Amino acid sequence: MQADDLLHALHTRRILAIVRGDDPAAALDTVLALFASGIDVVEVSLTTTDALAVLARARAVLGPSAALGAGTLVTAADVRAAARAGAAFAVTPGVTRAVAEARALGMPVLAGAVTPTEVALALTEGATAVKLFPASLGGPGLLRALRDPFPTTPFVPVGGIDAESARAFLAAGALAVGVGGPLIGTAAHTGGDTRLPARIAAFRALAQETPCPTS
């Protein structure tokens, strides 16, 4: 996956689904259900039990073109392991060694940042987009403030994003929003979650309400 491919996918879908859980089989089922239902930009967090195996199995089912990435990448070793497992893009919680390693491997990367200094550093390190994290710290007001000095930077707020705040962040100019628990629920945990299809439908409808920013 090239950087432009990831940006286009985020621009089109507006939702980055974040899967984390304690049951590898349930996590795999969740990833596949998301793709099958039209939320097809998905991050599997390395905090998921057997996350690399989940990535590899999902990649085998979904094929090489699926926008399937790995998140919570902190070290260069994390990035290399995720790439071997089939991750097409990298997501980091901050500007760590993982950002430079992802760029060295040719992987698009969403680098975590929350201050102007961190945003500037993420861009200097070659981030494809900035993961505004934790987005709940400053809310949509922080995003609007950051877009003044960084008007062309693609921002993807992550952290504490529910349906209400997702709508507000998208209206404030986010390229997309990263959503974990409020979308996934307990689907990736033992026992699953029968309400996942309804939440997928709700978030897909929400994402279509707000036109994507052009700058």
mmCIF file of C-alpha atoms in Angstrom:
data_model
loop_
_atom_site.group_PDB
_atom_site.id
_atom_site.type_symbol
_atom_site.label_atom_id
_atom_site.label_comp_id
_atom_site.label_asym_id
_atom_site.label_seq_id
_atom_site.Cartn_x
_atom_site.Cartn_y
_atom_site.Cartn_z
ATOM 1 C CA MET A 1 0.000 0.000 0.000
ATOM 2 C CA GLN A 2 1.264 3.444 -0.933
ATOM 3 C CA ALA A 3 0.673 6.587 1.107
ATOM 4 C CA ASP A 4 -1.807 7.940 -1.438
ATOM 5 C CA ASP A 5 -3.760 4.681 -1.278
ATOM 6 C CA LEU A 6 -4.165 4.964 2.470
ATOM 7 C CA LEU A 7 -5.144 8.627 2.298
ATOM 8 C CA HIS A 8 -7.699 7.846 -0.385
ATOM 9 C CA ALA A 9 -9.169 5.017 1.689
ATOM 10 C CA LEU A 10 -9.457 7.256 4.742
ATOM 11 C CA HIS A 11 -10.892 10.081 2.629
ATOM 12 C CA THR A 12 -13.524 7.741 1.225
ATOM 13 C CA ARG A 13 -14.479 5.729 4.309
ATOM 14 C CA ARG A 14 -13.930 8.336 7.065
ATOM 15 C CA ILE A 15 -13.632 5.542 9.670
ATOM 16 C CA LEU A 16 -10.510 3.693 10.812
ATOM 17 C CA ALA A 17 -11.716 0.724 12.852
ATOM 18 C CA ILE A 18 -9.417 -0.288 15.702
ATOM 19 C CA VAL A 19 -9.607 -3.920 16.772
ATOM 20 C CA ARG A 20 -8.190 -5.067 20.078
ATOM 21 C CA GLY A 21 -9.228 -7.994 22.193
ATOM 22 C CA ASP A 22 -8.257 -11.060 24.181
ATOM 23 C CA ASP A 23 -9.600 -13.764 21.844
ATOM 24 C CA PRO A 24 -7.633 -14.241 18.595
ATOM 25 C CA ALA A 25 -10.461 -16.133 16.863
ATOM 26 C CA ALA A 26 -12.996 -13.473 17.817
ATOM 27 C CA ALA A 27 -10.593 -10.720 16.750
ATOM 28 C CA LEU A 28 -10.160 -12.352 13.345
ATOM 29 C CA ASP A 29 -13.921 -12.718 12.951
ATOM 30 C CA THR A 30 -14.311 -9.050 13.865
ATOM 31 C CA VAL A 31 -11.791 -7.905 11.269
ATOM 32 C CA LEU A 32 -13.494 -9.972 8.575
ATOM 33 C CA ALA A 33 -16.946 -8.730 9.598
ATOM 34 C CA LEU A 34 -15.792 -5.109 9.345
ATOM 35 C CA PHE A 35 -14.437 -5.606 5.840
ATOM 36 C CA ALA A 36 -17.506 -7.514 4.741
ATOM 37 C CA SER A 37 -19.755 -4.719 6.014
ATOM 38 C CA GLY A 38 -17.982 -1.830 4.329
ATOM 39 C CA ILE A 39 -15.737 -0.547 7.098
ATOM 40 C CA ASP A 40 -12.653 -1.647 5.255
ATOM 41 C CA VAL A 41 -9.827 0.389 6.749
ATOM 42 C CA VAL A 42 -8.891 -1.596 9.835
ATOM 43 C CA GLU A 43 -6.084 -1.505 12.383
ATOM 44 C CA VAL A 44 -5.288 -4.513 14.546
ATOM 45 C CA SER A 45 -3.633 -3.301 17.738
ATOM 46 C CA LEU A 46 -0.572 -5.222 18.874
ATOM 47 C CA THR A 47 -2.197 -5.295 22.313
ATOM 48 C CA THR A 48 -4.571 -7.926 20.891
ATOM 49 C CA THR A 49 -3.742 -11.448 21.991
ATOM 50 C CA ASP A 50 -1.713 -13.121 19.204
ATOM 51 C CA ALA A 51 -2.108 -9.958 17.135
ATOM 52 C CA LEU A 52 0.488 -10.973 14.538
ATOM 53 C CA ALA A 53 -1.281 -14.266 13.907
ATOM 54 C CA VAL A 54 -4.592 -12.415 13.576
ATOM 55 C CA LEU A 55 -3.002 -10.083 11.032
ATOM 56 C CA ALA A 56 -1.510 -12.933 9.045
ATOM 57 C CA ARG A 57 -4.749 -14.893 8.943
ATOM 58 C CA ALA A 58 -6.790 -11.842 7.993
ATOM 59 C CA ARG A 59 -4.352 -10.976 5.230
ATOM 60 C CA ALA A 60 -4.571 -14.497 3.850
ATOM 61 C CA VAL A 61 -8.361 -14.217 3.657
ATOM 62 C CA LEU A 62 -8.616 -10.603 2.485
ATOM 63 C CA GLY A 63 -5.847 -10.638 -0.104
ATOM 64 C CA PRO A 64 -3.005 -8.240 -0.771
ATOM 65 C CA SER A 65 -4.975 -5.078 -1.520
ATOM 66 C CA ALA A 66 -6.992 -4.810 1.707
ATOM 67 C CA ALA A 67 -6.335 -1.729 3.855
ATOM 68 C CA LEU A 68 -5.323 -3.771 6.883
ATOM 69 C CA GLY A 69 -2.794 -2.229 9.246
ATOM 70 C CA ALA A 70 -1.200 -2.699 12.633
ATOM 71 C CA GLY A 71 -1.400 -0.323 15.566
ATOM 72 C CA THR A 72 0.285 0.399 18.876
ATOM 73 C CA LEU A 73 3.633 0.074 17.122
ATOM 74 C CA VAL A 74 6.330 1.570 19.330
ATOM 75 C CA THR A 75 9.656 0.049 18.304
ATOM 76 C CA ALA A 76 11.360 -0.691 15.002
ATOM 77 C CA ALA A 77 11.000 -4.382 15.816
ATOM 78 C CA ASP A 78 7.246 -3.925 16.171
ATOM 79 C CA VAL A 79 7.083 -2.500 12.655
ATOM 80 C CA ARG A 80 9.183 -5.270 11.120
ATOM 81 C CA ALA A 81 7.071 -7.948 12.794
ATOM 82 C CA ALA A 82 3.829 -6.286 11.674
ATOM 83 C CA ALA A 83 5.092 -5.987 8.100
ATOM 84 C CA ARG A 84 6.031 -9.677 8.043
ATOM 85 C CA ALA A 85 2.523 -10.528 9.276
ATOM 86 C CA GLY A 86 0.956 -8.608 6.407
ATOM 87 C CA ALA A 87 0.240 -5.140 7.784
ATOM 88 C CA ALA A 88 -0.078 -2.646 4.934
ATOM 89 C CA PHE A 89 0.233 0.443 7.123
ATOM 90 C CA ALA A 90 1.507 1.336 10.576
ATOM 91 C CA VAL A 91 -0.103 3.293 13.402
ATOM 92 C CA THR A 92 1.931 4.583 16.336
ATOM 93 C CA PRO A 93 0.920 6.177 19.655
ATOM 94 C CA GLY A 94 3.673 8.785 19.313
ATOM 95 C CA VAL A 95 6.694 9.810 17.262
ATOM 96 C CA THR A 96 8.865 6.835 18.131
ATOM 97 C CA ARG A 97 11.436 4.762 16.264
ATOM 98 C CA ALA A 98 8.504 2.966 14.704
ATOM 99 C CA VAL A 99 7.778 5.963 12.454
ATOM 100 C CA ALA A 100 11.223 5.999 10.862
ATOM 101 C CA GLU A 101 11.228 2.209 10.488
ATOM 102 C CA ALA A 102 7.856 2.229 8.754
ATOM 103 C CA ARG A 103 9.067 4.837 6.296
ATOM 104 C CA ALA A 104 12.263 2.858 5.707
ATOM 105 C CA LEU A 105 10.124 -0.163 4.804
ATOM 106 C CA GLY A 106 7.899 1.905 2.539
ATOM 107 C CA MET A 107 4.837 1.570 4.792
ATOM 108 C CA PRO A 108 2.425 4.492 5.190
ATOM 109 C CA VAL A 109 2.294 5.533 8.820
ATOM 110 C CA LEU A 110 -0.167 7.378 11.030
ATOM 111 C CA ALA A 111 2.026 8.896 13.721
ATOM 112 C CA GLY A 112 0.571 9.871 17.075
ATOM 113 C CA ALA A 113 0.846 13.524 18.105
ATOM 114 C CA VAL A 114 -1.133 15.972 20.208
ATOM 115 C CA THR A 115 0.911 19.228 20.360
ATOM 116 C CA PRO A 116 2.138 21.506 17.560
ATOM 117 C CA THR A 117 5.714 20.420 18.247
ATOM 118 C CA GLU A 118 4.762 16.753 17.993
ATOM 119 C CA VAL A 119 2.763 17.343 14.819
ATOM 120 C CA ALA A 120 5.720 19.126 13.216
ATOM 121 C CA LEU A 121 8.052 16.303 14.272
ATOM 122 C CA ALA A 122 5.687 13.659 12.912
ATOM 123 C CA LEU A 123 5.611 15.409 9.549
ATOM 124 C CA THR A 124 9.392 15.808 9.537
ATOM 125 C CA GLU A 125 9.726 12.073 10.178
ATOM 126 C CA GLY A 126 7.557 11.366 7.134
ATOM 127 C CA ALA A 127 4.158 10.585 8.632
ATOM 128 C CA THR A 128 1.473 10.018 6.016
ATOM 129 C CA ALA A 129 -1.143 11.422 8.392
ATOM 130 C CA VAL A 130 -1.173 12.558 11.995
ATOM 131 C CA LYS A 131 -3.057 10.451 14.507
ATOM 132 C CA LEU A 132 -4.350 13.100 16.916
ATOM 133 C CA PHE A 133 -3.979 11.149 20.144
ATOM 134 C CA PRO A 134 -5.447 11.201 22.671
ATOM 135 C CA ALA A 135 -8.128 13.176 20.845
ATOM 136 C CA SER A 136 -10.278 13.375 23.964
ATOM 137 C CA LEU A 137 -7.622 15.574 25.583
ATOM 138 C CA GLY A 138 -8.536 18.639 23.567
ATOM 139 C CA GLY A 139 -11.609 17.649 21.601
ATOM 140 C CA PRO A 140 -12.633 19.136 18.251
ATOM 141 C CA GLY A 141 -11.434 22.559 19.413
ATOM 142 C CA LEU A 142 -7.862 21.290 19.516
ATOM 143 C CA LEU A 143 -8.189 19.908 16.000
ATOM 144 C CA ARG A 144 -9.496 23.233 14.699
ATOM 145 C CA ALA A 145 -6.601 25.044 16.390
ATOM 146 C CA LEU A 146 -4.014 22.661 14.921
ATOM 147 C CA ARG A 147 -5.458 22.986 11.429
ATOM 148 C CA ASP A 148 -4.634 26.710 11.460
ATOM 149 C CA PRO A 149 -0.840 26.203 11.368
ATOM 150 C CA PHE A 150 -1.124 22.829 9.601
ATOM 151 C CA PRO A 151 -3.941 23.421 7.064
ATOM 152 C CA THR A 152 -2.941 20.682 4.618
ATOM 153 C CA THR A 153 -2.075 18.017 7.201
ATOM 154 C CA PRO A 154 -4.412 15.006 7.270
ATOM 155 C CA PHE A 155 -5.535 14.477 10.871
ATOM 156 C CA VAL A 156 -7.126 11.280 12.185
ATOM 157 C CA PRO A 157 -8.334 11.778 15.777
ATOM 158 C CA VAL A 158 -8.152 8.646 17.938
ATOM 159 C CA GLY A 159 -8.924 8.027 21.591
ATOM 160 C CA GLY A 160 -12.310 8.297 23.257
ATOM 161 C CA ILE A 161 -14.157 8.661 19.941
ATOM 162 C CA ASP A 162 -17.827 7.724 20.158
ATOM 163 C CA ALA A 163 -20.581 8.503 17.658
ATOM 164 C CA GLU A 164 -21.183 12.026 18.976
ATOM 165 C CA SER A 165 -17.530 13.048 19.073
ATOM 166 C CA ALA A 166 -16.848 11.360 15.719
ATOM 167 C CA ARG A 167 -19.441 13.595 14.118
ATOM 168 C CA ALA A 168 -17.904 16.661 15.780
ATOM 169 C CA PHE A 169 -14.336 15.793 14.758
ATOM 170 C CA LEU A 170 -15.354 15.153 11.156
ATOM 171 C CA ALA A 171 -17.171 18.483 11.087
ATOM 172 C CA ALA A 172 -14.034 20.141 12.492
ATOM 173 C CA GLY A 173 -11.978 18.949 9.534
ATOM 174 C CA ALA A 174 -10.684 15.484 10.387
ATOM 175 C CA LEU A 175 -9.824 13.343 7.393
ATOM 176 C CA ALA A 176 -11.204 10.346 9.281
ATOM 177 C CA VAL A 177 -11.647 9.196 12.857
ATOM 178 C CA GLY A 178 -10.216 6.132 14.554
ATOM 179 C CA VAL A 179 -12.835 4.250 16.561
ATOM 180 C CA GLY A 180 -12.237 1.358 18.905
ATOM 181 C CA GLY A 181 -14.575 0.323 21.709
ATOM 182 C CA PRO A 182 -17.661 2.342 20.716
ATOM 183 C CA LEU A 183 -17.630 0.518 17.367
ATOM 184 C CA ILE A 184 -16.103 -2.870 18.215
ATOM 185 C CA GLY A 185 -17.616 -3.334 21.658
ATOM 186 C CA THR A 186 -16.679 -6.768 22.994
ATOM 187 C CA ALA A 187 -16.662 -8.404 19.563
ATOM 188 C CA ALA A 188 -12.938 -9.199 19.714
ATOM 189 C CA HIS A 189 -13.199 -10.678 23.198
ATOM 190 C CA THR A 190 -14.341 -14.095 24.361
ATOM 191 C CA GLY A 191 -18.078 -14.340 23.849
ATOM 192 C CA GLY A 192 -18.223 -11.882 20.956
ATOM 193 C CA ASP A 193 -20.859 -9.172 20.535
ATOM 194 C CA THR A 194 -24.079 -9.663 18.597
ATOM 195 C CA ARG A 195 -24.620 -5.890 18.337
ATOM 196 C CA LEU A 196 -21.562 -5.331 16.131
ATOM 197 C CA PRO A 197 -23.517 -5.264 12.820
ATOM 198 C CA ALA A 198 -25.844 -2.534 14.122
ATOM 199 C CA ARG A 199 -22.922 -0.387 15.285
ATOM 200 C CA ILE A 200 -21.152 -0.872 11.955
ATOM 201 C CA ALA A 201 -24.249 0.352 10.149
ATOM 202 C CA ALA A 202 -24.569 3.343 12.470
ATOM 203 C CA PHE A 203 -20.962 4.427 12.049
ATOM 204 C CA ARG A 204 -21.115 3.975 8.276
ATOM 205 C CA ALA A 205 -24.151 6.255 8.142
ATOM 206 C CA LEU A 206 -22.448 8.787 10.392
ATOM 207 C CA ALA A 207 -19.356 8.870 8.192
ATOM 208 C CA GLN A 208 -21.444 9.806 5.170
ATOM 209 C CA GLU A 209 -23.050 12.805 6.876
ATOM 210 C CA THR A 210 -20.081 15.181 6.746
ATOM 211 C CA PRO A 211 -18.252 16.055 3.514
ATOM 212 C CA CYS A 212 -14.524 15.403 3.683
ATOM 213 C CA PRO A 213 -12.288 18.525 3.936
ATOM 214 C CA THR A 214 -10.463 19.514 0.784
ATOM 215 C CA SER A 215 -7.551 21.090 2.638
#
